[in-house]
XYZ file of C-alpha atoms in Angstrom:
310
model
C 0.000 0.000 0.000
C 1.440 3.403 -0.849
C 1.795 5.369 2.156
C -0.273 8.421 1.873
C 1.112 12.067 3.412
C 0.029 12.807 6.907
C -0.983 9.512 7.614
C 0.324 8.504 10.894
C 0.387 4.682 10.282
C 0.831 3.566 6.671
C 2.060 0.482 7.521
C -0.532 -1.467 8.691
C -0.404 -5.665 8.684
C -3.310 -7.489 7.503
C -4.582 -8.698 10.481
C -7.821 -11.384 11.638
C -9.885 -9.962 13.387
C -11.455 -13.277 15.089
C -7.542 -14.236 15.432
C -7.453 -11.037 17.968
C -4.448 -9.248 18.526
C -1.349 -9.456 16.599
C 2.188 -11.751 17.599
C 4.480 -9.697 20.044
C 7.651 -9.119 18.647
C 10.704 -10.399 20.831
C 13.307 -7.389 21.925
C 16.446 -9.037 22.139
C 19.101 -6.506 23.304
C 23.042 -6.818 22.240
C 24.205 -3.387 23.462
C 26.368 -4.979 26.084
C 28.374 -7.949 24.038
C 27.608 -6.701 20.082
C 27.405 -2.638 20.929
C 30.482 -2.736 23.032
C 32.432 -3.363 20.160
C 31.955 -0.106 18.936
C 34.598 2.315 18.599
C 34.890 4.397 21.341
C 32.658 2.639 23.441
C 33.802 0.846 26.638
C 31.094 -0.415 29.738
C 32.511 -1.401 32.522
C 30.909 -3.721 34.930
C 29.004 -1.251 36.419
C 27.873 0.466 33.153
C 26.890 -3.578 32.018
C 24.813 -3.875 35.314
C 23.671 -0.346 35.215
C 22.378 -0.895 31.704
C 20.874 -4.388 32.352
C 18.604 -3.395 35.089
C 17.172 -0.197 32.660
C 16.417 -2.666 30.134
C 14.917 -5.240 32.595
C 12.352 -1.775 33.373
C 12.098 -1.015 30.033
C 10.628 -4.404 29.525
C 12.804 -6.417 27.181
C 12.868 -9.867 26.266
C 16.292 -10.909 26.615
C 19.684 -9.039 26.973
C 22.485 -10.654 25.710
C 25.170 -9.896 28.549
C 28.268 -10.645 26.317
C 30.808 -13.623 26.102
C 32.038 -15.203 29.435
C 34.833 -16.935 27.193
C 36.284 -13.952 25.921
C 37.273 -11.754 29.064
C 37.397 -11.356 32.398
C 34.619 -8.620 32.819
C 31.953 -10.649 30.995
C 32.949 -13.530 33.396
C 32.287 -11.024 36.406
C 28.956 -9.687 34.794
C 27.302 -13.255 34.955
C 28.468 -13.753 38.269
C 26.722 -10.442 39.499
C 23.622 -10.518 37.469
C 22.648 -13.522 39.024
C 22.171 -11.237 42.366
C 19.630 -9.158 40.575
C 15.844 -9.421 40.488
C 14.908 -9.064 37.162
C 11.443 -8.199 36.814
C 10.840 -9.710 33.024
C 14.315 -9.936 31.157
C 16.109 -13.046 30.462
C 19.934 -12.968 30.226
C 21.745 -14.534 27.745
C 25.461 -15.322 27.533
C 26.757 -15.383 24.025
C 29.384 -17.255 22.291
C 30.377 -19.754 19.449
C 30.251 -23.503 18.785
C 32.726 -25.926 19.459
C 36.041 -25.337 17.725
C 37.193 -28.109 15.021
C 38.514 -30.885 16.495
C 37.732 -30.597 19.948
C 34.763 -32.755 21.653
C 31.908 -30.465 23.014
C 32.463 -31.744 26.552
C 36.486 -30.613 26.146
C 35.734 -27.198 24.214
C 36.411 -24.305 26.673
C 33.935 -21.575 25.173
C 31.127 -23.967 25.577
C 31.968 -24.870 29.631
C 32.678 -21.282 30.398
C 28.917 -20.491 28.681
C 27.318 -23.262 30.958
C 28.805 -21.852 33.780
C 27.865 -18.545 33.416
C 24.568 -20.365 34.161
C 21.967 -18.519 32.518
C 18.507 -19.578 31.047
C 19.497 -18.808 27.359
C 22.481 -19.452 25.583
C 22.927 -17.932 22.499
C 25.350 -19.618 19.627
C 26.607 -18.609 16.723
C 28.630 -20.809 13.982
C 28.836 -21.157 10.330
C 27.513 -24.414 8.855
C 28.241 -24.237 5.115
C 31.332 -22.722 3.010
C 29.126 -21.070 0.551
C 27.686 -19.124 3.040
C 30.886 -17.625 3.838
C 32.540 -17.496 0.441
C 29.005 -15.629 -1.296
C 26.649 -14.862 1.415
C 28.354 -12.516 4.126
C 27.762 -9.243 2.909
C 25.185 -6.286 3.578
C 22.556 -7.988 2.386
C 18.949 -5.589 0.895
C 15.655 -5.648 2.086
C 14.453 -7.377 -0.903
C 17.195 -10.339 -0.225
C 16.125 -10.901 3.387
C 12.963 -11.212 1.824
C 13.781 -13.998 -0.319
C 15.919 -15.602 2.009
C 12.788 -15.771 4.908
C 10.498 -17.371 2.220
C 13.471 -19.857 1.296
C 13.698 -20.669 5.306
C 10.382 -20.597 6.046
C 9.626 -23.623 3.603
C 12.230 -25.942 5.505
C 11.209 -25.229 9.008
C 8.234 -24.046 11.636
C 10.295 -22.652 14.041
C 10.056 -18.880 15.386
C 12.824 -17.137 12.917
C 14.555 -13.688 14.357
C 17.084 -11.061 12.605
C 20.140 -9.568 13.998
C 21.730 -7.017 11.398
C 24.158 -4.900 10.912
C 24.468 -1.163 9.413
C 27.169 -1.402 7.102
C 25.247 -0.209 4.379
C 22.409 1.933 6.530
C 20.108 -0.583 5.854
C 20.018 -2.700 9.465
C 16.824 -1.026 10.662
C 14.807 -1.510 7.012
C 16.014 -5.388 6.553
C 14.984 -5.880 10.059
C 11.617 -4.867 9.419
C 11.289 -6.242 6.198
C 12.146 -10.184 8.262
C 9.114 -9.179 10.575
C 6.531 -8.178 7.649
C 7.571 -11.905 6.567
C 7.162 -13.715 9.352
C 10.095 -13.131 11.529
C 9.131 -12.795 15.587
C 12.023 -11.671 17.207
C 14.846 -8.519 16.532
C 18.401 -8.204 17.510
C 19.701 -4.856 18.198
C 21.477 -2.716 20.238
C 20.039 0.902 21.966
C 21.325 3.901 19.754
C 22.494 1.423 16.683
C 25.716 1.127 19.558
C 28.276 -1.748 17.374
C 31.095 -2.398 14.834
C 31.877 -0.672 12.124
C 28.344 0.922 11.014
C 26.859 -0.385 14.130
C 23.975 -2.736 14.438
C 20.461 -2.369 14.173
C 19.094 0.769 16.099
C 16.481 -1.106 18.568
C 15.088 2.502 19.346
C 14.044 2.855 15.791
C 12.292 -0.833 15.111
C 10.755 -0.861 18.363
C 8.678 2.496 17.610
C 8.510 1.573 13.719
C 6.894 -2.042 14.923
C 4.855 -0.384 17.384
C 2.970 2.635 15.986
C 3.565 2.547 12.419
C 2.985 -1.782 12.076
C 0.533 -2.389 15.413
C 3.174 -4.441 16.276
C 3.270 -4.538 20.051
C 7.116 -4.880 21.527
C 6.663 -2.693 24.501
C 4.317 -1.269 26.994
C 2.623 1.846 25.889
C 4.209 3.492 29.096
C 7.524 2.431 28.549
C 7.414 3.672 24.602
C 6.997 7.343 26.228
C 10.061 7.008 27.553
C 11.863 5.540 24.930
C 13.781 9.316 24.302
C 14.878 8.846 28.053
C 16.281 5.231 27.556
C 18.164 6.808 24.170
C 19.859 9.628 26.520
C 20.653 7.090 29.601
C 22.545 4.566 27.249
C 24.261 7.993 25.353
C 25.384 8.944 29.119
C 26.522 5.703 30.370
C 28.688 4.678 27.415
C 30.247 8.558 27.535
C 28.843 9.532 24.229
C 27.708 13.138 22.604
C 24.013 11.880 21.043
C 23.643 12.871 17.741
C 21.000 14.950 16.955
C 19.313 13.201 13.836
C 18.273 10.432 15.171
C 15.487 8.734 14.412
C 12.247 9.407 16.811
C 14.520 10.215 20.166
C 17.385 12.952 18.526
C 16.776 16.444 19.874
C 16.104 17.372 16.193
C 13.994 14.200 15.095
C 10.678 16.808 14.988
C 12.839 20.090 15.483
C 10.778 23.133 12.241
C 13.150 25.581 11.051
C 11.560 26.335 7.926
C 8.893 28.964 7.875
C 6.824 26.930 5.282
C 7.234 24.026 7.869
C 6.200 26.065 10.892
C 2.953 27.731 9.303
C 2.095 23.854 8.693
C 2.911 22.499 11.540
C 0.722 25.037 13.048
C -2.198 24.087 11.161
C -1.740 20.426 11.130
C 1.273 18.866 12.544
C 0.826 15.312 10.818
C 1.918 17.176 7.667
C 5.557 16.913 8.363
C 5.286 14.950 11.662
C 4.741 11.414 11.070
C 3.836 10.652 14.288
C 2.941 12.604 18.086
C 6.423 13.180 19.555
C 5.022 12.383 22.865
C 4.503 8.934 21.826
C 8.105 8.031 22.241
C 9.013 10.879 24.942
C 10.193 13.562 22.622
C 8.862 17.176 21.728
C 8.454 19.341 19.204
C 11.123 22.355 18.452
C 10.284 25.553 16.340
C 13.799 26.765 14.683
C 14.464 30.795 14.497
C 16.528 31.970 12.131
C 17.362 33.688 9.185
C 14.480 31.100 6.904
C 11.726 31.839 10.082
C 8.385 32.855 8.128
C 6.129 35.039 10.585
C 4.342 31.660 11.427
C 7.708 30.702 13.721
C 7.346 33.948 15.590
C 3.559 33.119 16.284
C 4.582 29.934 17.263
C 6.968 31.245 19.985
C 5.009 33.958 21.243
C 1.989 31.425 21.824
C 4.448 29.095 23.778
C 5.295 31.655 25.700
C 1.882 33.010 26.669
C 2.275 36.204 24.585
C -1.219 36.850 22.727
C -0.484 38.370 18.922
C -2.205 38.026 15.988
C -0.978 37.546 12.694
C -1.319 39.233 9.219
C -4.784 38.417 8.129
């Protein structure tokens, strides 16, 4: 369906309506094994625990605590988390299958992930040579949906994505593996990862949410979603950047006077959705471009009662 200007939700699932409401999507949070590889970013085991008990009150599925095989500090975190009282989270330790050659009951990366002793284990491994010669590259939206109708037709289990933003398309594929069936995203908060980064978690989430009727979290926590953006910016020591997606201090920011008088009037027509929704506000820009619809729009916000050219 072509989306259709001013329209808050053009995405919009079929849906049953005797099947009742639709699938929740799985969060499944990376920022503190996959988004700590980023450049400049560094948690220590206080930032980890910090950070796992704001996405534990965020309400996320899982958060992938990194790999106790790896380093000490991951070792440490699985130790400590088990003294906190998660609310609805599930930790997961990360880390590979057994290397070649060695039995699964001598491999060391597999022991040290049982005794991290946590209810999931995540494991990662590569199980055919043409996937790495010819398949390991950014991949489009319109491959990931080939490649979930080829997997789809050789199994029934619950499929997930976990993506990466070397060519700025981590957010789009992931949404294009949930419109086909996929029920669970890997991400990280703030796109935090390697090279590009990974998949921005704070852009799917409200993208599944409002614009898909995809539920992911509480309607309570969503509002606060801006909030959770700035926390993770101030624990990993970052400046946020201010074009971000739904939570950057310039997501819905009108500097345009053509903009403004519009906004004014109807604020879906370059809004595509209520700020408030996901904790942010509107900004009205002056400058040099202001049309007299900014200065109207600043004297009414500050209580100042002027009329306009008729």
């Amino acid at each position: 369906m072509t989306p259709l200007i001013g329209i808050n939700y053009p995405i919009m699932p079929k849906q049953d309506k005797e099947a009742g409401a639709l699938q929740k999507i799985e969060v499944y949070d990376t920022t503190l094994r996959d988004g700590s590889q980023g450049e400049q970013v560094s948690f220590s085991l206080e930032d980890k625990l910090k950070l796992t008990r704001k996405l534990d009150e965020f309400g996320f599925d899982f958060i992938e605590g990194g790999w106790p095989g790896s380093n000490a500090k991951d070792e440490e975190f699985f130790r400590e988390v088990r003294k906190l009282d998660l609310a609805r989270a599930r930790v997961a330790a990360f880390g590979s299958t057994r290397r070649n050659g060695v039995a699964p009951a001598q491999d060391e990366n597999l022991n040290k992930l049982l005794s991290a002793e946590t209810e999931i284990i995540t494991l990662f491994g590569k199980s055919w040579d043409l996937h790495v010669r010819n398949v390991l590259r950014g991949s489009l939206p319109d491959q990931v949906r080939a490649a979930m109708a080829e997997v789809k037709k050789i199994t029934r289990r619950p499929l997930g994505i976990h993506t990466h933003n070397d060519s700025g398309l981590a957010v789009a594929n992931s949404i294009t593996a949930v419109a086909e069936g996929a029920v669970q995203v890997q991400g990280t908060l703030n796109g935090l990862g390697e090279r590009c980064g990974n998949a921005d978690l704070l852009v799917i989430v409200p993208i599944l949410q409002v614009k898909m009727n995809r539920p992911c979290l509480d309607p309570e926590k969503l509002a606060r979603l801006t909030t959770l953006a700035h926390y993770t910016y101030e624990v990993a020591n970052l400046t946020p950047p201010n074009n971000q997606p739904f939570v950057g201090a310039s997501a819905f920011a009108h500097k345009g006077g053509i903009h403004v008088d519009a906004i004014r009037k109807e604020p879906r027509s370059y809004e595509h959705l209520d700020p408030a929704l996901v904790g942010n506000e509107r900004r009205i820009l002056v400058s040099e471009l202001s049309g007299g619809a900014t200065i109207l729009f600043k004297a009414e916000r500050y209580g100042i009662n002027k009329k306009g050219p008729e």
